[in-house]
């Protein structure tokens, strides 16, 4: 099974980078789930939780707002502020 390459980036630093099976985030159009093979997408994120799920479990971060880019199983999430206190390195 293929995986997603995910980057979570705040305005001042890279918060997290790794592999995931699924990414869930809230856009201006509603909650969005990204799985491997997803069509290319550029979305505007609203304040809320971003969840990254992998074989090791699920991690979440709270963002204020930002953008999400999906292309060829790579997901990049960029936000002004990210509270990732629940993330493990």
C-alpha positions as CSV (number, residue, x, y, z in Angstrom):
1,X,0.0,0.0,0.0
2,X,1.3,3.4,-0.9
3,X,1.6,6.3,1.6
4,X,1.5,10.0,1.6
5,X,4.6,12.2,2.2
6,X,3.4,14.9,4.5
7,X,4.9,18.3,5.6
8,X,3.3,20.5,8.2
9,X,4.8,24.0,8.1
10,X,4.3,27.0,10.3
11,X,5.3,30.5,9.2
12,X,8.5,30.3,11.2
13,X,9.5,26.6,11.1
14,X,8.8,23.1,9.7
15,X,6.7,21.5,12.4
16,X,6.6,17.9,11.2
17,X,7.5,15.8,8.2
18,X,6.9,12.1,7.6
19,X,4.8,9.4,6.0
20,X,1.1,9.0,6.6
21,X,-1.8,6.8,5.5
22,X,-4.4,9.6,5.7
23,X,-4.6,13.4,6.3
24,X,-7.8,15.1,7.5
25,X,-8.2,18.9,7.5
26,X,-11.0,21.4,7.4
27,X,-11.2,23.7,4.4
28,X,-13.6,26.5,3.6
29,X,-15.7,23.9,1.7
30,X,-15.8,21.4,4.7
31,X,-13.7,18.6,6.1
32,X,-11.4,16.9,3.6
33,X,-9.8,13.5,3.8
34,X,-6.7,12.8,1.7
35,X,-5.7,9.3,0.9
36,X,-2.8,8.0,-1.4
37,X,-3.8,8.5,-5.0
38,X,-5.9,11.7,-4.3
39,X,-6.2,14.0,-7.3
40,X,-4.1,17.2,-7.2
41,X,-5.7,19.9,-5.0
42,X,-5.0,23.3,-3.6
43,X,-7.3,24.1,-0.6
44,X,-7.8,27.0,1.8
45,X,-7.8,25.8,5.4
46,X,-9.8,27.3,8.2
47,X,-9.0,27.3,11.9
48,X,-9.3,23.9,13.3
49,X,-7.6,20.5,13.7
50,X,-5.4,18.7,11.2
51,X,-5.1,15.0,11.8
52,X,-2.4,12.8,10.4
53,X,-3.0,9.1,10.6
54,X,-0.4,6.4,10.1
55,X,0.3,2.8,11.1
56,X,1.7,4.2,14.4
57,X,-1.5,5.9,15.2
58,X,-3.0,9.4,14.8
59,X,-1.5,12.8,15.6
60,X,-3.2,16.1,15.5
61,X,-2.3,19.8,15.5
62,X,-4.4,22.9,15.7
63,X,-3.9,25.5,13.1
64,X,-5.3,29.0,12.7
65,X,-5.7,29.0,8.9
66,X,-3.6,28.3,5.9
67,X,-3.3,26.3,2.7
68,X,-3.1,22.6,1.8
69,X,-1.5,21.3,-1.4
70,X,-1.8,17.8,-2.7
71,X,0.2,16.5,-5.7
72,X,1.5,13.0,-6.4
73,X,1.0,11.6,-2.9
74,X,2.7,14.6,-1.3
75,X,0.7,16.8,1.1
76,X,2.0,20.2,2.2
77,X,0.1,22.1,4.9
78,X,1.2,25.7,5.5
79,X,-0.3,27.7,8.4
80,X,0.5,31.0,10.1
81,X,0.4,29.4,13.5
82,X,0.5,25.7,14.5
83,X,0.0,24.2,17.9
84,X,1.6,20.8,17.6
85,X,2.1,19.9,21.2
86,X,0.6,16.5,20.6
87,X,3.0,15.6,17.8
88,X,5.9,13.3,18.5
89,X,9.2,14.0,16.8
